[in-house]
Amino acid sequence: MEPADELLNDQASLELDADPMRLNMGPSHPAMHGTIRMVMDLDGENLVNLDVQPGYLHRGFEKSCERGTWAQVFPYADRLNYVSPMLNNVGWSLAVEKLLDIEVPERCQYYRVVLGELSRIADHFTCNGASAMELGAFTPFLWLLKVRDWVWDILERETGARMTHSFGRIGGMAAPPTPNFKDDVRQLIPELFKVVKETEIMLLRNRIFLDRMQGVGVLTKEQALSYGCTGPVARSAGIPYDVRKDHPYLVYDRFDFDVPIGEDGDNWDRFMVRLEEIRQSIRIIEQALEQMPDEGPVNVDDPRIVYPEKQSVYTTIEATIAHFKLVMEGLRVPKGEVYSFTEGGNGELGFHIVSDGSGTPYRVRVRPPCWYNLAASREMLLGGMIADIIPTFGSVNMIGGECDR
Amino acid sequence: MSQAVLDRLSAQLGERVLETSDAFGDYEATVAVKDWAEVAQFLRDDEDLQMDHFIDLTAIDYPERKSARFDVTLMVRSSVNGQRIRIRTHVKEGEKPDTLSTIWMGANWAEREVFDMFGIEFKDHPDLRRILLYEEFIGHPLRKDYPIDKAQPLVPYREVADIVKLPPFGIEEGQPFARIDWEARLGGGDHQVSPAIGVQQGQRRTLSDSEAAQQIQERIDARMAAEAAAAKAAQASPAPEEGSKE
């Protein structure tokens, strides 16, 4: 027995405060990346009660959408999940295109797939790297972020911006692929594989990392379903639900890829599912590059939807008028209501949009995957220890912009 | 989404399914508010449907509609057979649909958000607080009659009982000119505290900025002189070995 314990035994009358302690974590706390507040009742180091309070990054996304044109939503959509903005761009494009009942040309569909999967890789790199960093493994974080930067270099060459691309357009993309696009991505792929392998070597047999991840933050399959979890959080709990497989959009039904699922629903499974999804995304990219046509239009051929070419806007009156009307009035979307959903970085990213037939959305509802994953984080954390909040919250990958909108 | 789900719902509920739609491939059934929770329970528990995966619950505001102002929609999915369905109900102003948070846990936060943004209250909800906005917020911003540029009043500091703030966090939070108590330090002590705190506790007077700056300058001068003297002494004696530097 430690000397200190003996001392405590001697003083039998020593009274310790046994009431739960209320502790406030966040909204500005290093472990609460993003801004989020957790109010918890602690019994020693164990969480006996927890209230997760999001909303510190609420900017009124849905309200803002109701006063611009349909195309003006793209910059807002960028800032939902700002780690993988291209996926949000494509999600919004697909939602409006579903309402317009149009389909973009094949080349554009492959282009969207490749850019989107690159974004997903960047998203998973960030999440896994940050998870490792918060447990003290700084090197994997830097290595993953180094490669994420190379991914972003490609996205920058294509779109002109590293993070907030605003590159999607209704009925196409802002620009066709650059001539070197395929070569650039093909050159990057071995590097991506290499860094995934290196991460595995560094982390997967590290005792500290294993102890903090395995069996911590467990979410059962029933809880995940009931809470509406999707994406890696749901898949790690054993739910084989991937929008790309279950409801294929774009050209995802033409690719051969696997949906990794976990068994235990703990932090470890979430980490490993993301790591494996990076590999599957690379597989998709390889196949997409193989199948993607080098020639052909990227935008639909409909002047009511797509902006005219800049050259003709400056030289012909018809294009000037078309451009003016598209920018000032916005394209007209027929009356109706759709729910369109894609696989975002964190799960099912849904856009529930209502149009009243004008150039402005009547109602835009985003179904943010983070929102329900975060709601379920209470189940993962309760009963655990306060130190487990850090790996668990990291593996949920709450993105403030998307969660709070 | 699938027609089979709609058929099963119609077979079970008959007339109580007010309307069905399959626009854009989104299969949807409209039910009355009083049937809301019952339909949800049926969707989850029926052996053919097994809609156990909660997807989303949200509302849409139609202020000009006479019959009922809000649409509340629910989307669920079956993890068993992969089918999806959207259920809709029309909710009048002030009408309270039953909560679904006892059926799917995810509905808890979704209903809190609908309450926050639209002011629709859900009957028997376990914890109906605002979720994205703060409790002092006036109005419900996603209602169409809430102006987008409306400003909210400033909220005064909340009074929290039973909390005593200890130094260095006190009434004057934030960093004063210097966190080093130069007066005490020059007097021989070495207190790494802010001079302002000393004043709060009634111990010392605050140094004015110019006084503090002057004293800092004196310390810098003294230190530079000491360093110059040390350098002179080092020049006189032989240079230290390379390895001793660390």
XYZ file of C-alpha atoms in Angstrom:
651
model
C 0.000 0.000 0.000
C 1.224 3.444 -0.827
C 2.187 5.615 2.131
C -0.424 8.139 1.140
C -3.161 5.510 1.325
C -2.083 4.467 4.792
C -2.324 8.059 5.841
C -5.874 8.158 4.561
C -6.723 4.957 6.424
C -5.452 6.382 9.650
C -7.634 9.391 9.378
C -10.860 7.457 9.340
C -12.837 10.563 9.988
C -11.537 12.282 6.855
C -14.548 13.239 4.797
C -14.277 13.362 1.046
C -16.793 15.187 -1.047
C -18.718 12.408 -2.796
C -21.189 14.565 -4.734
C -20.753 14.575 -8.489
C -18.752 17.545 -9.683
C -20.164 19.617 -12.490
C -17.548 20.509 -15.061
C -17.899 22.721 -18.067
C -15.760 21.858 -21.092
C -15.679 24.236 -23.998
C -16.799 26.019 -26.103
C -13.169 27.048 -26.437
C -11.227 24.028 -25.363
C -8.379 22.262 -27.135
C -10.221 18.942 -27.058
C -13.435 20.436 -28.409
C -12.093 21.215 -31.845
C -14.795 23.007 -33.572
C -16.645 24.959 -30.965
C -18.856 22.905 -28.762
C -19.653 22.842 -25.120
C -20.040 19.843 -22.892
C -21.471 20.124 -19.414
C -20.729 17.003 -17.458
C -21.271 15.586 -14.027
C -18.226 13.734 -12.812
C -17.957 11.065 -10.196
C -14.229 11.052 -9.716
C -13.048 10.732 -13.299
C -16.164 8.968 -14.544
C -18.876 10.689 -16.483
C -22.234 10.149 -14.858
C -24.158 12.725 -16.844
C -23.431 14.679 -19.964
C -25.090 17.447 -21.887
C -23.636 18.154 -25.315
C -24.436 21.691 -26.427
C -23.769 22.521 -30.074
C -24.657 25.777 -31.760
C -21.634 27.984 -31.231
C -20.922 28.063 -34.949
C -24.510 28.648 -36.046
C -24.528 31.119 -38.933
C -28.037 30.648 -40.238
C -27.123 28.651 -43.334
C -30.693 27.579 -44.023
C -32.098 31.079 -43.579
C -29.364 32.617 -45.735
C -30.176 30.210 -48.560
C -33.732 31.495 -48.631
C -32.778 34.917 -49.912
C -30.197 34.265 -52.639
C -30.405 32.442 -55.922
C -29.956 28.698 -56.209
C -26.411 29.157 -57.448
C -25.507 31.424 -54.567
C -25.789 28.509 -52.170
C -22.490 27.019 -53.392
C -20.223 29.238 -51.276
C -22.375 28.510 -48.228
C -22.274 24.791 -49.001
C -18.485 24.993 -49.110
C -18.521 26.112 -45.542
C -20.629 23.268 -44.229
C -18.030 20.560 -43.967
C -15.047 22.753 -44.674
C -12.671 19.796 -44.630
C -14.271 18.237 -47.707
C -16.049 21.143 -49.427
C -16.158 19.469 -52.826
C -18.492 16.775 -51.516
C -20.913 19.445 -50.328
C -20.681 21.255 -53.670
C -21.511 18.080 -55.542
C -24.285 17.262 -53.076
C -25.941 20.617 -53.638
C -25.543 20.361 -57.432
C -27.163 16.940 -57.440
C -30.053 18.136 -55.284
C -30.940 21.012 -57.606
C -30.371 18.847 -60.664
C -32.774 16.281 -59.254
C -35.399 18.987 -58.952
C -34.613 20.240 -62.457
C -34.648 16.644 -63.701
C -31.390 16.929 -65.616
C -28.290 14.780 -65.700
C -24.835 16.184 -66.276
C -22.619 14.746 -69.061
C -20.639 11.628 -68.337
C -17.292 13.381 -68.248
C -18.566 15.716 -65.561
C -19.898 12.816 -63.518
C -16.476 11.168 -63.463
C -14.863 14.514 -62.716
C -17.161 14.996 -59.749
C -16.416 11.502 -58.501
C -12.644 11.983 -58.629
C -12.691 15.419 -57.011
C -15.147 14.211 -54.405
C -13.099 11.148 -53.527
C -9.973 13.287 -53.255
C -11.915 15.464 -50.820
C -12.992 12.423 -48.865
C -9.388 11.288 -48.592
C -8.421 14.720 -47.292
C -11.301 14.552 -44.817
C -10.302 11.158 -43.460
C -6.634 12.152 -43.317
C -7.546 15.153 -41.205
C -9.766 13.202 -38.858
C -7.379 10.304 -38.339
C -4.375 12.574 -38.070
C -6.068 14.764 -35.490
C -7.198 11.703 -33.538
C -3.620 10.487 -33.363
C -2.262 13.913 -32.493
C -4.630 14.313 -29.583
C -3.280 11.079 -28.151
C 0.243 12.417 -28.352
C 1.297 10.996 -31.717
C 2.302 14.154 -33.485
C 4.275 12.604 -36.331
C 1.373 10.778 -38.029
C -0.590 14.016 -37.889
C 2.136 15.938 -39.687
C 2.669 13.168 -42.246
C -1.007 12.876 -43.017
C -1.375 16.623 -43.293
C 1.610 16.783 -45.571
C -0.120 14.449 -48.005
C -3.438 16.189 -47.492
C -1.680 19.290 -48.743
C -0.652 17.455 -51.895
C -4.298 16.492 -52.378
C -5.221 20.108 -51.892
C -2.550 21.148 -54.392
C -4.392 19.140 -57.016
C -7.711 20.615 -55.975
C -6.141 24.063 -56.107
C -4.860 23.483 -59.629
C -8.321 22.354 -60.668
C -10.494 24.833 -58.834
C -8.284 27.751 -57.861
C -8.791 27.363 -54.132
C -7.420 24.977 -51.586
C -10.429 24.687 -49.318
C -13.483 26.714 -50.204
C -13.644 25.886 -53.882
C -17.200 26.979 -54.827
C -16.450 24.917 -57.898
C -19.725 23.104 -58.379
C -22.318 24.518 -60.727
C -25.887 23.535 -61.345
C -25.670 21.417 -64.463
C -21.930 20.923 -64.456
C -18.727 22.273 -63.036
C -17.158 25.712 -63.172
C -14.415 24.538 -65.513
C -13.405 21.366 -67.359
C -10.526 19.269 -66.014
C -7.109 20.747 -66.633
C -5.003 18.907 -69.253
C -2.685 17.411 -66.625
C -5.446 16.393 -64.257
C -5.222 12.650 -64.774
C -1.431 12.573 -64.639
C -1.356 14.666 -61.483
C -3.765 12.385 -59.674
C -2.034 9.233 -60.925
C 1.276 10.556 -59.649
C -0.228 11.220 -56.253
C -1.800 7.809 -55.752
C 1.388 5.892 -54.765
C 2.150 8.619 -52.240
C -1.296 8.221 -50.702
C -0.846 4.472 -50.366
C 2.587 5.018 -48.898
C 1.438 7.393 -46.207
C -1.487 5.156 -45.246
C 0.985 2.303 -44.847
C 3.323 4.494 -42.824
C 0.497 5.553 -40.555
C -0.335 1.934 -39.941
C 3.276 1.116 -39.106
C 3.496 4.005 -36.704
C 0.207 3.590 -34.877
C -1.331 0.177 -35.124
C 1.081 -1.568 -32.774
C 1.538 1.304 -30.390
C 0.434 0.190 -26.944
C -0.682 3.640 -25.807
C -2.676 4.204 -28.956
C -4.333 0.784 -28.723
C -5.267 1.258 -25.088
C -6.844 4.614 -25.738
C -8.762 3.445 -28.797
C -9.806 -0.173 -28.297
C -12.976 -0.699 -26.325
C -13.386 3.026 -25.718
C -16.382 5.011 -26.872
C -18.464 2.017 -27.837
C -21.631 2.573 -29.843
C -23.859 -0.420 -30.417
C -25.551 -1.112 -33.707
C -29.018 -0.466 -32.260
C -27.943 2.862 -30.801
C -26.314 3.911 -34.053
C -29.490 3.152 -36.000
C -31.772 4.792 -33.491
C -29.665 7.944 -33.338
C -29.522 8.200 -37.108
C -25.765 7.741 -37.368
C -24.396 7.333 -40.870
C -20.988 7.202 -42.475
C -17.913 5.824 -40.729
C -19.578 6.056 -37.317
C -22.440 3.792 -38.419
C -20.212 1.496 -40.463
C -17.851 0.976 -37.545
C -20.870 -0.186 -35.528
C -21.575 -2.846 -38.121
C -24.170 -1.143 -40.319
C -23.153 -1.712 -43.944
C -24.773 1.505 -45.132
C -22.963 3.587 -47.693
C -24.999 5.848 -49.952
C -22.546 5.188 -52.771
C -23.424 1.485 -52.618
C -27.048 1.488 -51.435
C -28.354 4.350 -53.551
C -25.693 4.892 -56.224
C -25.562 8.410 -57.589
C -23.297 9.818 -60.310
C -21.454 6.782 -61.707
C -20.687 4.979 -58.468
C -22.484 1.863 -59.686
C -19.723 1.334 -62.270
C -16.915 0.982 -59.763
C -15.725 -1.993 -57.849
C -15.137 -1.022 -54.246
C -15.798 -2.405 -50.797
C -17.579 -0.885 -47.837
C -15.480 -1.557 -44.751
C -17.450 -2.200 -41.593
C -16.388 -2.617 -37.993
C -17.608 -4.935 -35.311
C -17.360 -3.195 -31.978
C -18.218 0.401 -32.782
C -15.365 1.704 -30.672
C -12.780 4.365 -31.471
C -10.483 1.791 -32.950
C -13.087 0.633 -35.437
C -13.895 4.179 -36.443
C -10.199 4.856 -36.988
C -9.706 1.689 -39.005
C -12.853 2.177 -41.082
C -11.627 5.628 -42.104
C -8.183 4.273 -42.913
C -9.666 1.542 -45.082
C -12.026 3.978 -46.755
C -9.024 5.967 -47.898
C -7.819 2.843 -49.716
C -11.262 2.258 -51.219
C -11.454 5.879 -52.343
C -8.120 5.465 -54.082
C -9.496 2.373 -55.811
C -12.488 4.381 -56.998
C -10.229 7.162 -58.241
C -8.063 4.709 -60.189
C -11.099 3.193 -61.903
C -12.694 6.572 -62.531
C -9.553 7.931 -64.156
C -9.452 4.863 -66.354
C -13.054 5.292 -67.489
C -13.226 9.088 -67.621
C -13.464 10.413 -71.192
C -10.786 12.904 -72.183
C -13.022 14.811 -74.515
C -16.559 15.995 -74.311
C -18.643 18.635 -72.624
C -18.686 19.124 -68.886
C -21.831 21.217 -68.619
C -25.327 20.395 -69.790
C -26.299 22.056 -73.023
C -29.072 24.274 -71.698
C -28.696 28.060 -71.699
C -31.454 28.400 -69.099
C -29.296 26.621 -66.557
C -25.645 27.012 -67.426
C -23.809 30.312 -67.687
C -22.693 31.205 -71.209
C -19.000 31.267 -71.961
C -17.231 34.357 -70.702
C -15.869 35.112 -74.174
C -19.342 35.337 -75.666
C -20.715 37.288 -72.693
C -18.348 40.096 -73.594
C -18.945 39.945 -77.336
C -22.604 39.049 -77.996
C -25.772 40.645 -76.711
C -27.621 37.331 -76.346
C -25.012 35.885 -74.027
C -24.831 39.143 -72.077
C -28.558 39.046 -71.450
C -28.525 35.353 -70.577
C -25.679 35.890 -68.131
C -27.397 38.912 -66.606
C -30.654 37.081 -66.088
C -28.979 34.005 -64.637
C -26.996 36.108 -62.190
C -29.655 38.623 -61.199
C -32.821 36.530 -61.267
C -31.276 33.137 -60.892
C -32.280 30.080 -62.801
C -35.889 29.051 -62.405
C -36.352 25.767 -60.644
C -39.772 24.158 -61.092
C -42.089 23.891 -58.160
C -41.513 20.815 -56.070
C -39.813 19.208 -53.150
C -36.977 16.712 -53.187
C -34.632 15.057 -50.784
C -31.306 14.321 -52.393
C -28.559 12.617 -50.479
C -24.947 11.768 -51.078
C -22.170 10.220 -49.070
C -20.312 13.078 -47.437
C -17.126 12.796 -45.446
C -19.050 11.917 -42.303
C -22.043 10.118 -43.684
C -25.297 10.821 -45.437
C -25.299 14.457 -46.458
C -28.870 15.232 -47.445
C -30.379 18.323 -48.999
C -34.115 18.592 -48.527
C -35.129 21.448 -50.796
C -38.448 23.041 -51.538
C -38.947 25.245 -54.570
C -41.900 27.536 -55.178
C -40.976 27.942 -58.814
C -38.969 31.126 -58.403
C -35.266 31.832 -58.647
C -34.819 31.518 -54.900
C -35.054 28.404 -52.755
C -38.176 28.372 -50.600
C -36.647 26.139 -47.992
C -33.293 24.401 -47.785
C -32.766 21.826 -45.138
C -29.377 20.218 -44.788
C -29.268 16.874 -43.138
C -25.837 17.140 -41.600
C -24.321 13.746 -40.834
C -22.345 15.246 -37.951
C -25.488 16.367 -36.183
C -26.754 12.871 -35.504
C -23.291 11.424 -34.984
C -22.719 14.066 -32.356
C -26.059 13.344 -30.693
C -24.937 9.739 -30.381
C -21.630 10.772 -28.836
C -23.448 11.036 -25.506
C -23.957 7.277 -25.574
C -20.315 6.719 -26.449
C -19.036 8.918 -23.652
C -21.389 8.194 -20.740
C -19.929 5.843 -18.209
C -16.450 6.368 -19.541
C -13.703 8.505 -18.145
C -13.107 12.157 -18.783
C -9.853 11.424 -20.602
C -11.764 9.243 -23.074
C -13.637 12.276 -24.329
C -10.600 13.271 -26.343
C -10.165 10.169 -28.548
C -13.913 9.539 -28.747
C -14.841 13.057 -29.692
C -11.997 13.069 -32.187
C -13.206 9.894 -33.866
C -16.761 11.231 -34.174
C -15.228 13.972 -36.331
C -17.672 16.707 -35.487
C -17.238 19.524 -37.990
C -18.677 22.695 -36.524
C -19.630 24.274 -39.827
C -21.723 21.321 -40.832
C -23.128 20.498 -37.428
C -24.245 23.987 -36.458
C -24.821 25.332 -39.961
C -37.708 4.467 -51.303
C -40.340 2.228 -52.535
C -43.965 1.792 -53.459
C -44.162 -1.349 -51.317
C -43.847 0.728 -48.167
C -46.707 2.977 -49.260
C -48.859 -0.038 -50.051
C -48.182 -1.567 -46.665
C -49.012 1.733 -44.946
C -52.253 2.111 -46.892
C -53.233 -1.463 -46.141
C -52.722 -0.932 -42.443
C -54.079 2.576 -42.002
C -56.626 2.769 -44.810
C -58.298 6.152 -44.883
C -55.918 7.619 -42.385
C -53.231 7.918 -45.041
C -54.443 11.238 -46.389
C -52.231 11.500 -49.424
C -49.374 9.688 -51.111
C -46.807 10.926 -53.566
C -43.850 9.584 -55.484
C -42.588 12.806 -57.018
C -38.912 12.644 -58.044
C -38.698 9.125 -56.665
C -39.215 10.255 -53.078
C -42.058 8.126 -51.753
C -44.118 10.006 -49.278
C -47.303 9.594 -47.227
C -49.246 12.335 -45.476
C -50.990 11.581 -42.191
C -52.902 13.620 -39.626
C -51.145 15.043 -36.574
C -53.066 12.775 -34.224
C -51.760 9.709 -36.048
C -48.173 10.992 -36.151
C -46.636 8.922 -33.369
C -48.767 5.890 -34.113
C -47.637 5.788 -37.735
C -44.028 6.214 -36.661
C -44.340 3.380 -34.176
C -45.900 1.192 -36.851
C -43.130 1.993 -39.309
C -40.510 0.876 -36.857
C -42.231 -2.183 -35.407
C -43.992 -3.705 -38.412
C -42.286 -6.854 -39.581
C -42.450 -5.948 -43.245
C -41.190 -2.413 -42.818
C -38.719 -2.386 -39.893
C -37.823 1.248 -40.346
C -35.208 1.269 -37.607
C -32.771 3.788 -39.079
C -33.700 7.363 -38.306
C -32.667 9.762 -41.054
C -34.139 13.189 -40.554
C -37.000 15.206 -39.153
C -37.611 18.768 -40.201
C -40.293 21.365 -40.817
C -41.329 23.739 -43.580
C -43.202 26.967 -42.968
C -46.123 28.028 -45.196
C -47.444 31.147 -43.452
C -50.019 31.892 -46.179
C -51.671 28.510 -45.986
C -54.991 28.720 -44.186
C -55.466 25.101 -43.145
C -52.223 24.488 -41.303
C -49.119 26.594 -41.205
C -46.338 24.013 -40.931
C -45.348 20.807 -42.631
C -43.358 18.449 -40.465
C -41.576 15.708 -42.360
C -39.912 12.584 -41.113
C -37.542 10.415 -43.081
C -36.648 6.923 -42.013
C -34.911 3.992 -43.534
C -34.872 0.282 -42.917
C -31.487 -1.232 -42.209
C -32.981 -4.649 -42.989
C -34.370 -4.171 -46.493
C -32.927 -0.767 -47.365
C -36.264 0.912 -48.097
C -36.919 4.526 -47.286
C -40.054 6.543 -46.716
C -40.981 10.130 -45.942
C -43.944 10.864 -43.713
C -45.519 14.296 -43.652
C -48.034 15.945 -41.398
C -49.644 19.379 -41.404
C -49.289 21.179 -38.093
C -51.334 24.230 -37.163
C -49.831 27.098 -35.238
C -49.792 26.081 -31.579
C -50.611 22.458 -32.313
C -48.335 19.946 -30.670
C -47.394 16.712 -32.450
C -46.316 13.797 -30.304
C -42.631 13.376 -29.816
C -40.886 10.591 -31.688
C -37.852 10.634 -29.407
C -39.150 7.548 -27.626
C -39.162 5.672 -30.938
C -35.874 6.862 -32.415
C -33.298 8.558 -30.183
C -32.184 10.741 -33.075
C -35.552 12.483 -33.074
C -34.617 14.104 -29.780
C -32.166 16.577 -31.278
C -34.117 16.924 -34.505
C -37.242 17.962 -32.602
C -35.259 20.327 -30.449
C -33.975 21.960 -33.609
C -37.468 22.213 -35.105
C -38.655 23.779 -31.865
C -35.704 26.155 -31.904
C -36.117 27.225 -35.518
C -39.916 27.052 -35.988
C -41.395 27.137 -32.496
C -43.255 23.870 -32.950
C -43.510 22.146 -29.605
C -43.567 18.411 -29.324
C -45.770 16.756 -26.752
C -43.965 14.770 -24.055
C -40.517 15.627 -25.380
C -38.069 14.847 -22.557
C -35.852 17.900 -22.990
C -37.356 20.578 -25.210
C -34.755 23.326 -25.011
C -33.285 25.482 -27.734
C -30.314 23.703 -29.246
C -28.573 25.877 -31.829
C -29.588 29.237 -30.416
C -29.394 30.505 -26.859
C -32.274 30.551 -24.453
C -32.635 34.355 -24.484
C -33.168 34.419 -28.262
C -36.469 36.046 -29.228
C -38.461 34.462 -32.045
C -37.915 31.475 -34.281
C -35.659 32.345 -37.202
C -36.704 29.866 -39.865
C -40.281 31.114 -39.817
C -40.907 33.118 -42.948
C -42.067 36.149 -40.954
C -38.765 36.375 -39.110
C -36.767 39.059 -40.987
C -33.319 37.890 -41.962
C -31.700 41.131 -40.805
C -33.441 41.238 -37.453
C -31.133 42.092 -34.576
C -31.391 40.484 -31.194
C -31.057 42.402 -27.926
C -27.803 42.103 -26.021
C -28.010 39.509 -23.314
C -26.732 40.636 -19.931
C -24.304 38.416 -18.076
C -26.093 35.443 -16.642
C -25.976 35.344 -12.894
C -24.671 31.969 -11.864
C -25.143 31.130 -8.225
C -22.513 29.401 -6.114
C -19.565 30.248 -8.292
C -16.669 32.163 -6.807
C -14.047 33.238 -9.268
C -10.543 32.882 -7.915
C -7.513 34.918 -8.992
C -6.272 35.399 -11.640
C -9.872 35.296 -12.814
C -11.826 38.009 -11.139
C -13.936 40.993 -11.951
C -11.177 42.367 -14.144
C -10.605 39.365 -16.327
C -8.124 39.681 -19.111
C -4.527 40.686 -19.141
C -3.452 44.053 -17.693
C -0.291 45.810 -18.792
C 2.047 43.281 -17.266
C 1.470 40.063 -15.434
C 4.653 40.507 -13.426
C 4.305 42.457 -10.232
C 7.365 44.596 -10.732
C 7.050 46.491 -7.506
C 7.125 43.326 -5.444
C 9.787 41.800 -7.623
C 12.150 44.750 -7.359
C 11.572 44.786 -3.655
C 13.145 41.350 -3.470
C 10.101 39.108 -4.008
C 9.383 37.303 -7.253
C 5.623 37.262 -7.644
C 4.333 36.295 -11.042
C 1.022 38.012 -10.575
C -0.692 40.903 -12.179
C -0.452 44.237 -10.384
C -4.174 44.700 -10.848
C -4.881 41.650 -8.732
C -2.881 43.058 -5.898
C -5.077 46.128 -5.970
C -8.207 44.020 -5.960
C -7.019 42.258 -2.883
C -6.091 45.569 -1.289
C -2.427 44.837 -1.004
C -0.546 47.091 -3.363
C -1.153 50.034 -5.567
C -1.071 49.601 -9.322
C 1.934 50.869 -11.170
C 1.065 53.307 -13.890
C 2.176 52.303 -17.336
C 4.990 54.856 -17.419
C 6.223 53.798 -14.003
C 6.199 50.173 -15.037
C 7.942 50.983 -18.279
C 10.600 52.944 -16.462
C 11.257 50.127 -14.045
C 11.403 47.613 -16.856
C 13.921 49.824 -18.651
C 16.039 49.969 -15.500
C 15.997 46.193 -15.279
C 16.961 45.855 -18.900
C 19.841 48.302 -18.461
C 21.035 46.465 -15.378
C 20.858 43.143 -17.149
C 22.731 44.434 -20.192
C 25.431 45.846 -17.948
C 25.731 42.510 -16.165
C 25.989 40.698 -19.458
C 28.635 43.088 -20.740
C 30.640 42.509 -17.565
C 30.296 38.760 -17.956
C 31.436 38.948 -21.572
C 34.481 40.974 -20.535
C 35.350 38.414 -17.887
C 34.939 35.597 -20.405
C 37.331 37.323 -22.799
C 39.971 37.506 -20.125
C 39.715 33.803 -19.260
C 40.201 30.994 -21.876
C 37.228 30.198 -24.117
C 34.913 27.392 -22.921
C 35.017 24.066 -24.717
C 32.668 23.435 -27.640
C 30.944 20.464 -25.997
C 29.900 22.315 -22.895
C 27.297 24.284 -24.797
C 23.939 22.593 -24.734
